[in-house]
Amino acid sequence: MRRVFRGSGVLRASALIAITCTSLASLTSCKRETRRLRESPPSATPGGAVRVSSLQPGVAQDTTHARNLYEGNAYAVSEGQRLFNWYNCSGCHANGGGGMGPPLIDDEWIYGAGPEQIYTTIVQGRPNGMPSFAGKVPAQQVWQLVAYVRSLSGLNPASTRSARTEHMMYYPGSQALPMETSPKQAFRPPASEMP
Amino acid sequence: MLLLQTLRGAPNQSVLESSGPLADRVESLWWFAFATASIVYLATMGGLWWAAARARRRERQGEELPPDGERRMTRGVTIAVSATVVILLVFLITDLTVGRTLDPVPRKHPITVELTGKQWWWDVQYADTSAQGRVQTANEIHIPVGQPVLFLLNASDVIHSMWVPNLAGKKDLIPGYTQSMWFQADTAGDYRAQCAEFCGLQHAKMALHVIAEPQAKYEKWIDEQRKPAHTPTDSVADRGREVFLTGQCAMCHSITGTSAASHNGPDLTHLASRRTIAAGTLPNTRGALAGWIVDPQQVKPGTHMPPNQLAPQDLDALLTYLQSLK
């Protein structure tokens, strides 16, 4: 190493900068792949009801929402992708394209696109077909599903999205495609074809 | 001798304890390679020692190299290289010969088992005349002694590999491609098989037990497996059944004879008849089962079984029900 750097100060400095930048850049990927396999307490479903609004009656309390721990985590997104088929979400939402149920790769969210909103949609069920999964799917897995569902329309960080999905991806911003245009400008089917 | 004992490993999972015609051939190939390699090793080490000692003696006595030294050296190297090539060729030929004798499936194989590798357990299905057309179980295969059994291997997620060292060589399970292998057990016993292709976090805890038993005992076992699950008669087990069917369990597991029919996880129709749970990780006892249900990530971090939050009396009832599934 020493011999390489002896030649010129510029070369040496630039090599040092390159090494520092590479190691710093690799540090950012650590969090991306963290595998939270065992939540504590192990068998508890966290926090019961999830707050979807900061408004509240009675005495003012801490208004922070239950946050999705898995939002920026690639492992959780891929686990969510597996569960999406295991629990037959694909039976109605067809890999995100929609069928019997509404599509998930567009920017239309009847009951909200926030992590907490998707969580409550899954847990409580919704009119006209969405069943309630309360007591059927543990909270940890629901949050993983939330992370995956949001990744379908490009709502979580691009670094968490699977690069090897077999699912639909003809929208910019959906799985594995770089975000070229925001989902707002993306193609939308005419109203008559909306589910 | 001590080294050999160490190499042998556990008696129920060892290439050197063959219990079937295929494993016999693999074992003799192993001994042949071991003996040849040992002789070559000893000869090389001895030669090296001899050469070093001779050079030292010459140096001490101030001897010159003999005039034809260069030629003798060339001859020595040529002989050593040709011996190496010949030995490697012999290895290649014996290896291929043994491989070819293992491959063909005997025309008469009364039992066919479909084995599917999953992260991280084994799905076992016997083609059968029962109502469902098959007998389904997990992580445990029973076979009659002295009969060839055909295995159709597949995988549903990543590549796994089936290896029962006492009975046969390895064969990979590849997603979307059915492979076949066969073996036969000549002596009764409980042989441990292990996934032999790294397949993710819990690869090490992906075991399979092959239980070879006399024909009559096997028939009795498969007759039991054909039946739908035992319906509980007491109120505790009945409550356990309700917990199973209305909670998280039925989202992934199936029990024939009930409405639970999901095939994400192992079939539990005759869970209590199995020796281990979680693919050979824990003994099938009430305590182990309870720990596994409540906190599987402690036992097998990364397993696809999620933790289950159950009220104490519900867990108790569930355990009673599961233990009644003989």
Short mmCIF file of C-alpha atoms in Angstrom, two decimals:
data_model
loop_
_atom_site.label_atom_id
_atom_site.label_comp_id
_atom_site.label_asym_id
_atom_site.label_seq_id
_atom_site.Cartn_x
_atom_site.Cartn_y
_atom_site.Cartn_z
CA MET A 1 0.00 0.00 0.00
CA ARG A 2 2.74 2.38 1.00
CA ARG A 3 4.52 1.96 -2.31
CA VAL A 4 1.33 2.77 -4.21
CA PHE A 5 0.81 6.00 -2.32
CA ARG A 6 4.42 7.20 -2.34
CA GLY A 7 4.22 8.59 -5.89
CA SER A 8 2.07 11.68 -5.62
CA GLY A 9 0.20 13.43 -2.88
CA VAL A 10 -2.85 13.91 -5.11
CA LEU A 11 -3.10 10.22 -5.89
CA ARG A 12 -2.77 9.41 -2.23
CA ALA A 13 -5.42 11.90 -1.16
CA SER A 14 -7.87 10.78 -3.81
CA ALA A 15 -7.37 7.14 -2.87
CA LEU A 16 -8.03 7.95 0.77
CA ILE A 17 -11.17 9.87 -0.16
CA ALA A 18 -12.39 6.99 -2.33
CA ILE A 19 -11.84 4.46 0.44
CA THR A 20 -13.62 6.65 3.00
CA CYS A 21 -16.56 7.26 0.67
CA THR A 22 -16.92 3.57 -0.16
CA SER A 23 -16.92 2.52 3.48
CA LEU A 24 -19.38 5.28 4.39
CA ALA A 25 -21.64 4.27 1.51
CA SER A 26 -21.54 0.63 2.59
CA LEU A 27 -22.55 1.65 6.11
CA THR A 28 -25.86 3.00 4.83
CA SER A 29 -26.77 -0.45 3.57
CA CYS A 30 -26.51 -1.98 7.04
CA LYS A 31 -29.93 -0.80 8.13
CA ARG A 32 -31.47 -1.82 4.85
CA GLU A 33 -30.86 -5.49 5.55
CA THR A 34 -31.41 -5.65 9.33
CA ARG A 35 -33.41 -8.71 10.11
CA ARG A 36 -35.70 -8.15 13.04
CA LEU A 37 -36.52 -11.78 13.55
CA ARG A 38 -37.63 -11.76 17.12
CA GLU A 39 -39.54 -8.78 18.42
CA SER A 40 -39.80 -8.23 22.11
CA PRO A 41 -41.93 -9.29 23.89
CA PRO A 42 -41.79 -12.33 21.63
CA SER A 43 -45.39 -13.37 21.43
CA ALA A 44 -47.18 -10.08 22.00
CA THR A 45 -49.05 -8.08 19.42
CA PRO A 46 -47.79 -4.53 19.92
CA GLY A 47 -49.93 -1.73 21.17
CA GLY A 48 -53.42 -2.90 20.25
CA ALA A 49 -55.15 -0.19 18.26
CA VAL A 50 -53.10 1.84 15.83
CA ARG A 51 -53.74 5.59 15.74
CA VAL A 52 -54.40 6.96 12.30
CA SER A 53 -55.05 10.56 13.37
CA SER A 54 -53.24 13.00 15.60
CA LEU A 55 -56.55 14.40 16.89
CA GLN A 56 -57.79 12.98 20.13
CA PRO A 57 -60.45 13.58 22.73
CA GLY A 58 -59.74 14.15 26.41
CA VAL A 59 -56.43 15.16 27.92
CA ALA A 60 -53.61 15.92 25.49
CA GLN A 61 -51.20 12.99 25.24
CA ASP A 62 -48.25 11.96 23.17
CA THR A 63 -49.53 12.13 19.62
CA THR A 64 -46.83 10.13 17.87
CA HIS A 65 -48.24 7.46 15.65
CA ALA A 66 -47.31 3.83 15.85
CA ARG A 67 -44.59 3.82 13.27
CA ASN A 68 -43.82 0.95 10.97
CA LEU A 69 -40.42 -0.37 12.05
CA TYR A 70 -40.12 -2.16 8.75
CA GLU A 71 -40.71 0.72 6.40
CA GLY A 72 -37.09 1.08 5.27
CA ASN A 73 -36.12 -2.56 5.53
CA ALA A 74 -35.52 -4.73 2.48
CA TYR A 75 -35.82 -8.01 4.40
CA ALA A 76 -39.25 -7.03 5.73
CA VAL A 77 -40.41 -6.06 2.24
CA SER A 78 -39.37 -9.45 0.85
CA GLU A 79 -41.03 -11.23 3.78
CA GLY A 80 -44.15 -9.18 3.04
CA GLN A 81 -43.97 -10.31 -0.55
CA ARG A 82 -43.95 -13.95 0.56
CA LEU A 83 -46.84 -13.38 2.99
CA PHE A 84 -48.83 -11.58 0.30
CA ASN A 85 -49.17 -14.96 -1.40
CA TRP A 86 -49.28 -17.08 1.78
CA TYR A 87 -52.31 -15.28 3.12
CA ASN A 88 -53.84 -15.12 -0.32
CA CYS A 89 -53.86 -11.32 -0.70
CA SER A 90 -52.98 -12.11 -4.30
CA GLY A 91 -56.29 -13.96 -4.56
CA CYS A 92 -58.08 -10.62 -4.91
CA HIS A 93 -55.37 -8.04 -5.50
CA ALA A 94 -53.54 -10.21 -8.06
CA ASN A 95 -49.92 -9.32 -7.43
CA GLY A 96 -50.83 -5.68 -7.13
CA GLY A 97 -52.64 -5.32 -10.43
CA GLY A 98 -56.06 -5.76 -8.88
CA GLY A 99 -58.88 -8.08 -9.86
CA MET A 100 -61.70 -8.74 -7.49
CA GLY A 101 -60.02 -6.22 -5.18
CA PRO A 102 -58.58 -2.83 -6.07
CA PRO A 103 -55.11 -2.59 -7.60
CA LEU A 104 -52.26 -1.71 -5.26
CA ILE A 105 -49.71 -0.44 -7.74
CA ASP A 106 -51.55 2.78 -8.54
CA ASP A 107 -51.91 5.94 -6.48
CA GLU A 108 -55.59 5.52 -5.64
CA TRP A 109 -56.01 4.76 -1.95
CA ILE A 110 -59.62 4.52 -0.87
CA TYR A 111 -58.69 4.17 2.80
CA GLY A 112 -55.38 6.00 2.89
CA ALA A 113 -51.81 5.22 1.88
CA GLY A 114 -50.13 5.80 5.26
CA PRO A 115 -48.58 2.76 6.96
CA GLU A 116 -51.03 3.02 9.86
CA GLN A 117 -53.95 3.33 7.47
CA ILE A 118 -52.95 0.26 5.48
CA TYR A 119 -52.39 -1.58 8.77
CA THR A 120 -55.91 -0.82 9.97
CA THR A 121 -57.33 -1.71 6.57
CA ILE A 122 -55.78 -5.16 6.82
CA VAL A 123 -56.64 -5.70 10.47
CA GLN A 124 -60.18 -4.33 10.43
CA GLY A 125 -61.24 -5.26 6.92
CA ARG A 126 -63.18 -2.90 4.67
CA PRO A 127 -66.68 -2.93 3.14
CA ASN A 128 -67.29 -4.74 -0.14
CA GLY A 129 -64.96 -7.64 0.23
CA MET A 130 -61.84 -6.92 2.25
CA PRO A 131 -61.89 -9.40 5.14
CA SER A 132 -60.58 -8.61 8.60
CA PHE A 133 -57.33 -10.38 9.44
CA ALA A 134 -57.49 -9.53 13.15
CA GLY A 135 -56.47 -12.55 15.19
CA LYS A 136 -55.41 -14.38 12.04
CA VAL A 137 -52.12 -12.70 11.23
CA PRO A 138 -49.69 -11.53 13.93
CA ALA A 139 -48.99 -7.79 14.05
CA GLN A 140 -45.36 -8.25 13.00
CA GLN A 141 -46.43 -9.88 9.77
CA VAL A 142 -49.12 -7.28 9.13
CA TRP A 143 -46.43 -4.59 9.31
CA GLN A 144 -44.31 -6.58 6.87
CA LEU A 145 -47.29 -6.76 4.54
CA VAL A 146 -47.75 -3.01 4.92
CA ALA A 147 -44.12 -2.41 3.93
CA TYR A 148 -44.55 -4.61 0.88
CA VAL A 149 -47.89 -3.13 -0.19
CA ARG A 150 -46.40 0.35 0.00
CA SER A 151 -43.41 -0.76 -2.04
CA LEU A 152 -45.75 -1.81 -4.85
CA SER A 153 -46.54 1.79 -5.67
CA GLY A 154 -43.11 3.09 -4.80
CA LEU A 155 -44.02 4.66 -1.47
CA ASN A 156 -41.05 3.36 0.47
CA PRO A 157 -37.38 4.04 -0.21
CA ALA A 158 -36.20 2.58 -3.51
CA SER A 159 -33.33 0.80 -1.74
CA THR A 160 -35.78 -1.49 0.05
CA ARG A 161 -37.53 -2.72 -3.05
CA SER A 162 -36.90 -6.19 -4.35
CA ALA A 163 -34.88 -6.34 -7.54
CA ARG A 164 -36.03 -9.83 -8.34
CA THR A 165 -39.77 -9.63 -8.13
CA GLU A 166 -41.91 -11.71 -10.42
CA HIS A 167 -44.79 -9.34 -9.97
CA MET A 168 -46.24 -6.67 -12.20
CA MET A 169 -44.09 -3.66 -12.73
CA TYR A 170 -45.35 -1.66 -15.64
CA TYR A 171 -45.75 1.51 -13.65
CA PRO A 172 -42.86 3.81 -13.02
CA GLY A 173 -42.31 3.68 -9.30
CA SER A 174 -43.57 0.16 -8.86
CA GLN A 175 -41.29 -2.65 -7.78
CA ALA A 176 -37.76 -2.74 -9.12
CA LEU A 177 -38.16 0.18 -11.50
CA PRO A 178 -36.36 3.44 -10.85
CA MET A 179 -38.65 6.32 -10.02
CA GLU A 180 -38.71 8.37 -13.20
CA THR A 181 -41.97 10.19 -12.73
CA SER A 182 -43.93 10.53 -9.56
CA PRO A 183 -46.85 8.12 -9.23
CA LYS A 184 -49.18 11.12 -9.58
CA GLN A 185 -48.22 11.63 -13.22
CA ALA A 186 -48.30 7.96 -14.02
CA PHE A 187 -50.80 6.43 -16.36
CA ARG A 188 -54.22 5.87 -14.89
CA PRO A 189 -56.89 3.70 -16.44
CA PRO A 190 -60.05 5.56 -17.47
CA ALA A 191 -62.78 5.74 -14.84
CA SER A 192 -64.92 3.19 -16.66
CA GLU A 193 -62.16 0.60 -16.23
CA MET A 194 -61.52 1.32 -12.60
CA PRO A 195 -62.52 -1.52 -10.30
CA MET B 1 -8.38 -45.25 15.49
CA LEU B 2 -9.48 -42.21 17.45
CA LEU B 3 -9.47 -40.22 14.21
CA LEU B 4 -11.64 -42.86 12.56
CA GLN B 5 -14.06 -42.78 15.46
CA THR B 6 -14.35 -39.02 15.05
CA LEU B 7 -14.86 -39.33 11.30
CA ARG B 8 -17.62 -41.84 11.89
CA GLY B 9 -19.81 -39.31 13.67
CA ALA B 10 -23.23 -40.15 15.09
CA PRO B 11 -24.22 -43.72 14.23
CA ASN B 12 -27.55 -42.65 12.74
CA GLN B 13 -26.02 -40.05 10.42
CA SER B 14 -22.79 -41.42 9.01
CA VAL B 15 -21.51 -42.54 5.62
CA LEU B 16 -19.40 -45.12 7.47
CA GLU B 17 -22.41 -46.89 8.95
CA SER B 18 -24.13 -47.88 5.72
CA SER B 19 -27.42 -49.71 6.02
CA GLY B 20 -28.47 -50.17 2.43
CA PRO B 21 -27.16 -51.37 -0.94
CA LEU B 22 -26.48 -47.85 -2.27
CA ALA B 23 -24.76 -46.63 0.84
CA ASP B 24 -22.64 -49.82 0.86
CA ARG B 25 -21.18 -48.82 -2.49
CA VAL B 26 -20.61 -45.25 -1.38
CA GLU B 27 -18.93 -46.49 1.78
CA SER B 28 -16.57 -48.83 -0.06
CA LEU B 29 -15.70 -45.99 -2.44
CA TRP B 30 -14.94 -43.85 0.61
CA TRP B 31 -12.67 -46.54 2.12
CA PHE B 32 -10.90 -47.03 -1.22
CA ALA B 33 -10.21 -43.29 -1.54
CA PHE B 34 -9.18 -43.06 2.10
CA ALA B 35 -6.74 -46.00 1.83
CA THR B 36 -5.19 -44.76 -1.42
CA ALA B 37 -4.84 -41.22 -0.14
CA SER B 38 -3.30 -42.49 3.12
CA ILE B 39 -0.71 -44.58 1.24
CA VAL B 40 0.16 -41.64 -1.04
CA TYR B 41 0.42 -39.33 1.94
CA LEU B 42 2.67 -41.68 3.89
CA ALA B 43 4.86 -42.37 0.83
CA THR B 44 5.24 -38.64 0.09
CA MET B 45 6.07 -37.77 3.68
CA GLY B 46 8.50 -40.69 3.98
CA GLY B 47 10.21 -39.76 0.70
CA LEU B 48 10.52 -36.15 1.79
CA TRP B 49 12.04 -37.15 5.11
CA TRP B 50 14.45 -39.55 3.44
CA ALA B 51 15.57 -36.94 0.88
CA ALA B 52 16.12 -34.32 3.56
CA ALA B 53 18.10 -36.72 5.74
CA ARG B 54 20.26 -37.80 2.81
CA ALA B 55 21.03 -34.24 1.72
CA ARG B 56 22.04 -33.38 5.25
CA ARG B 57 24.31 -36.41 5.53
CA ARG B 58 25.99 -35.54 2.23
CA GLU B 59 26.53 -31.98 3.34
CA ARG B 60 28.09 -33.09 6.60
CA GLN B 61 30.44 -35.50 4.87
CA GLY B 62 31.29 -32.98 2.15
CA GLU B 63 30.14 -35.34 -0.64
CA GLU B 64 29.58 -34.05 -4.16
CA LEU B 65 26.35 -34.76 -6.11
CA PRO B 66 26.82 -37.92 -8.19
CA PRO B 67 27.53 -37.09 -11.88
CA ASP B 68 24.21 -38.57 -13.13
CA GLY B 69 22.24 -36.71 -10.38
CA GLU B 70 20.31 -34.50 -12.81
CA ARG B 71 19.15 -37.50 -14.87
CA ARG B 72 18.08 -39.42 -11.77
CA MET B 73 16.12 -36.45 -10.54
CA THR B 74 14.26 -36.15 -13.87
CA ARG B 75 13.42 -39.86 -13.70
CA GLY B 76 12.11 -39.51 -10.14
CA VAL B 77 9.86 -36.59 -11.02
CA THR B 78 8.52 -38.35 -14.12
CA ILE B 79 7.64 -41.46 -12.10
CA ALA B 80 5.91 -39.38 -9.41
CA VAL B 81 3.87 -37.38 -11.94
CA SER B 82 2.78 -40.49 -13.85
CA ALA B 83 1.79 -42.18 -10.58
CA THR B 84 -0.30 -39.13 -9.68
CA VAL B 85 -2.03 -39.11 -13.07
CA VAL B 86 -2.73 -42.84 -12.87
CA ILE B 87 -4.12 -42.58 -9.33
CA LEU B 88 -6.37 -39.65 -10.29
CA LEU B 89 -7.60 -41.57 -13.34
CA VAL B 90 -8.38 -44.60 -11.18
CA PHE B 91 -10.29 -42.31 -8.79
CA LEU B 92 -12.23 -40.82 -11.70
CA ILE B 93 -13.14 -44.21 -13.15
CA THR B 94 -14.21 -45.78 -9.83
CA ASP B 95 -16.17 -42.66 -8.94
CA LEU B 96 -18.05 -42.67 -12.26
CA THR B 97 -18.66 -46.41 -12.02
CA VAL B 98 -20.14 -46.15 -8.54
CA GLY B 99 -22.21 -43.15 -9.65
CA ARG B 100 -23.63 -45.12 -12.58
CA THR B 101 -24.57 -48.12 -10.46
CA LEU B 102 -26.48 -45.83 -8.07
CA ASP B 103 -28.57 -44.06 -10.66
CA PRO B 104 -30.97 -46.52 -12.30
CA VAL B 105 -34.21 -46.88 -10.38
CA PRO B 106 -35.20 -50.53 -9.87
CA ARG B 107 -38.18 -51.45 -12.01
CA LYS B 108 -40.07 -52.73 -9.00
CA HIS B 109 -40.48 -50.02 -6.39
CA PRO B 110 -43.72 -50.44 -4.48
CA ILE B 111 -43.54 -47.11 -2.66
CA THR B 112 -43.27 -43.63 -4.16
CA VAL B 113 -42.71 -40.65 -1.91
CA GLU B 114 -42.97 -37.07 -3.09
CA LEU B 115 -40.56 -35.01 -1.08
CA THR B 116 -40.68 -31.22 -1.27
CA GLY B 117 -37.99 -29.11 0.34
CA LYS B 118 -39.19 -25.87 1.91
CA GLN B 119 -37.53 -23.25 4.06
CA TRP B 120 -36.83 -25.02 6.49
CA TRP B 121 -38.71 -28.27 6.62
CA TRP B 122 -39.64 -31.25 4.46
CA ASP B 123 -43.08 -31.89 3.03
CA VAL B 124 -43.68 -35.63 2.62
CA GLN B 125 -46.44 -37.13 0.50
CA TYR B 126 -47.07 -40.79 -0.24
CA ALA B 127 -48.97 -41.59 -3.41
CA ASP B 128 -51.78 -43.67 -2.00
CA THR B 129 -55.22 -45.16 -2.34
CA SER B 130 -56.68 -43.13 0.54
CA ALA B 131 -59.60 -40.73 0.11
CA GLN B 132 -57.29 -37.80 -0.65
CA GLY B 133 -55.21 -39.93 -2.97
CA ARG B 134 -52.19 -39.32 -0.85
CA VAL B 135 -50.87 -39.51 2.67
CA GLN B 136 -49.32 -36.32 3.87
CA THR B 137 -46.87 -35.79 6.69
CA ALA B 138 -43.75 -33.78 7.37
CA ASN B 139 -40.13 -34.21 8.43
CA GLU B 140 -40.51 -37.95 8.95
CA ILE B 141 -40.50 -40.75 6.39
CA HIS B 142 -41.35 -44.32 7.26
CA ILE B 143 -40.16 -47.05 4.90
CA PRO B 144 -40.34 -50.84 5.06
CA VAL B 145 -37.02 -52.68 5.40
CA GLY B 146 -35.69 -54.45 2.31
CA GLN B 147 -37.78 -52.62 -0.27
CA PRO B 148 -36.61 -49.98 -2.71
CA VAL B 149 -38.40 -46.66 -2.28
CA LEU B 150 -38.60 -44.09 -5.06
CA PHE B 151 -38.40 -40.43 -4.15
CA LEU B 152 -39.62 -37.62 -6.37
CA LEU B 153 -37.81 -34.51 -5.24
CA ASN B 154 -38.91 -30.93 -5.69
CA ALA B 155 -38.49 -27.63 -3.90
CA SER B 156 -40.84 -24.74 -3.52
CA ASP B 157 -38.48 -21.83 -2.77
CA VAL B 158 -34.73 -22.37 -3.08
CA ILE B 159 -32.46 -25.32 -3.85
CA HIS B 160 -32.22 -27.88 -1.06
CA SER B 161 -30.43 -31.21 -0.99
CA MET B 162 -31.56 -34.55 0.38
CA TRP B 163 -28.90 -36.57 2.16
CA VAL B 164 -29.35 -39.67 4.29
CA PRO B 165 -25.70 -40.69 4.72
CA ASN B 166 -26.55 -44.15 6.04
CA LEU B 167 -28.76 -44.99 3.06
CA ALA B 168 -27.72 -43.05 -0.05
CA GLY B 169 -25.78 -40.21 -1.57
CA LYS B 170 -26.96 -36.64 -1.98
CA LYS B 171 -29.49 -35.37 -4.47
CA ASP B 172 -30.50 -31.76 -4.97
CA LEU B 173 -34.09 -30.56 -4.77
CA ILE B 174 -34.56 -27.91 -7.41
CA PRO B 175 -37.59 -25.58 -7.61
CA GLY B 176 -39.77 -26.36 -10.60
CA TYR B 177 -37.88 -29.48 -11.64
CA THR B 178 -38.67 -32.97 -10.41
CA GLN B 179 -35.66 -35.14 -9.71
CA SER B 180 -35.80 -38.74 -8.64
CA MET B 181 -33.71 -40.88 -6.37
CA TRP B 182 -34.18 -44.19 -4.65
CA PHE B 183 -32.76 -46.11 -1.78
CA GLN B 184 -33.39 -49.16 0.29
CA ALA B 185 -32.76 -49.84 3.95
CA ASP B 186 -31.52 -53.30 4.88
CA THR B 187 -31.67 -52.89 8.64
CA ALA B 188 -34.36 -51.25 10.72
CA GLY B 189 -33.44 -47.99 12.36
CA ASP B 190 -33.98 -44.27 12.64
CA TYR B 191 -31.69 -42.56 10.15
CA ARG B 192 -31.20 -38.84 10.25
CA ALA B 193 -31.13 -36.92 6.99
CA GLN B 194 -29.96 -33.37 6.64
CA CYS B 195 -30.37 -30.68 4.03
CA ALA B 196 -26.98 -30.64 2.33
CA GLU B 197 -27.24 -27.48 0.26
CA PHE B 198 -27.10 -24.14 2.06
CA CYS B 199 -30.64 -22.82 1.87
CA GLY B 200 -30.83 -19.83 4.21
CA LEU B 201 -30.84 -18.94 7.86
CA GLN B 202 -32.06 -22.23 9.29
CA HIS B 203 -30.33 -24.61 6.89
CA ALA B 204 -28.66 -26.37 9.82
CA LYS B 205 -31.99 -27.06 11.50
CA MET B 206 -33.57 -28.72 8.49
CA ALA B 207 -33.47 -32.38 9.36
CA LEU B 208 -35.53 -35.31 8.23
CA HIS B 209 -35.87 -38.68 9.93
CA VAL B 210 -36.07 -41.78 7.79
CA ILE B 211 -37.47 -44.58 9.89
CA ALA B 212 -36.97 -48.03 8.44
CA GLU B 213 -39.14 -50.67 10.06
CA PRO B 214 -40.44 -54.19 9.37
CA GLN B 215 -43.18 -54.46 6.75
CA ALA B 216 -45.96 -55.15 9.29
CA LYS B 217 -45.04 -52.17 11.41
CA TYR B 218 -44.87 -49.95 8.33
CA GLU B 219 -48.32 -51.10 7.17
CA LYS B 220 -49.72 -50.27 10.59
CA TRP B 221 -48.14 -46.81 10.46
CA ILE B 222 -49.44 -45.95 6.99
CA ASP B 223 -52.92 -47.23 7.92
CA GLU B 224 -52.94 -44.79 10.83
CA GLN B 225 -51.71 -41.95 8.60
CA ARG B 226 -54.51 -42.59 6.11
CA LYS B 227 -57.19 -41.83 8.65
CA PRO B 228 -58.46 -38.28 9.12
CA ALA B 229 -57.54 -36.58 12.35
CA HIS B 230 -58.86 -37.87 15.64
CA THR B 231 -61.92 -35.85 16.76
CA PRO B 232 -61.56 -34.73 20.35
CA THR B 233 -63.91 -36.25 22.89
CA ASP B 234 -63.11 -34.20 25.98
CA SER B 235 -63.98 -30.55 26.40
CA VAL B 236 -60.39 -29.28 26.80
CA ALA B 237 -59.21 -30.81 23.54
CA ASP B 238 -62.39 -29.61 21.88
CA ARG B 239 -61.62 -26.07 23.00
CA GLY B 240 -58.07 -26.56 21.66
CA ARG B 241 -59.50 -27.53 18.30
CA GLU B 242 -61.53 -24.33 18.27
CA VAL B 243 -58.42 -22.28 19.13
CA PHE B 244 -56.59 -23.95 16.27
CA LEU B 245 -59.32 -23.39 13.72
CA THR B 246 -60.24 -19.82 14.62
CA GLY B 247 -56.78 -18.40 15.29
CA GLN B 248 -53.52 -18.03 13.46
CA CYS B 249 -52.72 -21.77 13.23
CA ALA B 250 -55.23 -22.57 10.52
CA MET B 251 -53.83 -19.79 8.32
CA CYS B 252 -50.84 -22.01 7.49
CA HIS B 253 -51.42 -25.57 8.73
CA SER B 254 -53.76 -28.29 7.59
CA ILE B 255 -55.47 -31.03 9.57
CA THR B 256 -57.37 -33.59 7.50
CA GLY B 257 -60.94 -33.96 8.72
CA THR B 258 -61.22 -30.33 9.81
CA SER B 259 -61.65 -27.11 7.86
CA ALA B 260 -57.93 -26.30 8.22
CA ALA B 261 -56.52 -26.85 4.75
CA SER B 262 -53.69 -24.40 4.16
CA HIS B 263 -50.44 -25.85 2.87
CA ASN B 264 -48.03 -23.08 3.81
CA GLY B 265 -46.80 -25.01 6.84
CA PRO B 266 -46.46 -28.71 7.71
CA ASP B 267 -49.55 -30.91 7.81
CA LEU B 268 -50.49 -31.64 11.42
CA THR B 269 -53.07 -34.39 10.97
CA HIS B 270 -50.98 -36.90 12.95
CA LEU B 271 -48.59 -34.55 14.68
CA ALA B 272 -48.47 -36.53 17.91
CA SER B 273 -47.22 -39.62 16.06
CA ARG B 274 -44.00 -37.86 15.04
CA ARG B 275 -40.80 -38.00 17.06
CA THR B 276 -39.64 -34.43 16.57
CA ILE B 277 -41.07 -31.01 15.77
CA ALA B 278 -39.68 -28.09 13.76
CA ALA B 279 -37.80 -30.37 11.32
CA GLY B 280 -35.83 -32.35 13.87
CA THR B 281 -35.06 -29.34 16.05
CA LEU B 282 -36.98 -30.28 19.20
CA PRO B 283 -38.33 -33.52 20.68
CA ASN B 284 -42.08 -33.81 20.33
CA THR B 285 -42.97 -33.15 23.95
CA ARG B 286 -45.65 -30.94 25.47
CA GLY B 287 -43.11 -28.43 26.79
CA ALA B 288 -41.16 -28.18 23.55
CA LEU B 289 -44.39 -27.78 21.60
CA ALA B 290 -45.52 -24.97 23.91
CA GLY B 291 -42.19 -23.14 23.55
CA TRP B 292 -42.27 -23.58 19.81
CA ILE B 293 -45.82 -22.22 19.46
CA VAL B 294 -45.30 -19.21 21.71
CA ASP B 295 -41.81 -18.14 20.64
CA PRO B 296 -40.51 -20.01 17.58
CA GLN B 297 -38.02 -17.27 16.72
CA GLN B 298 -36.08 -18.12 19.87
CA VAL B 299 -35.71 -21.74 18.83
CA LYS B 300 -35.15 -21.22 15.12
CA PRO B 301 -34.52 -17.53 14.32
CA GLY B 302 -35.91 -16.69 10.90
CA THR B 303 -38.32 -19.60 10.68
CA HIS B 304 -41.54 -18.76 8.86
CA MET B 305 -43.59 -19.77 11.88
CA PRO B 306 -44.69 -16.54 13.60
CA PRO B 307 -45.04 -16.12 17.35
CA ASN B 308 -48.50 -16.78 18.73
CA GLN B 309 -50.12 -14.83 21.47
CA LEU B 310 -52.47 -17.11 23.34
CA ALA B 311 -54.19 -16.90 26.69
CA PRO B 312 -52.70 -19.51 29.08
CA GLN B 313 -55.82 -21.66 29.14
CA ASP B 314 -56.09 -21.47 25.34
CA LEU B 315 -52.48 -22.58 24.94
CA ASP B 316 -53.10 -25.42 27.36
CA ALA B 317 -56.20 -26.52 25.44
CA LEU B 318 -54.34 -26.23 22.12
CA LEU B 319 -51.51 -28.41 23.42
CA THR B 320 -53.98 -31.02 24.65
CA TYR B 321 -55.62 -31.04 21.22
CA LEU B 322 -52.33 -31.27 19.31
CA GLN B 323 -51.14 -34.09 21.53
CA SER B 324 -54.33 -35.99 20.84
CA LEU B 325 -53.55 -36.05 17.09
CA LYS B 326 -52.02 -39.52 17.22
#
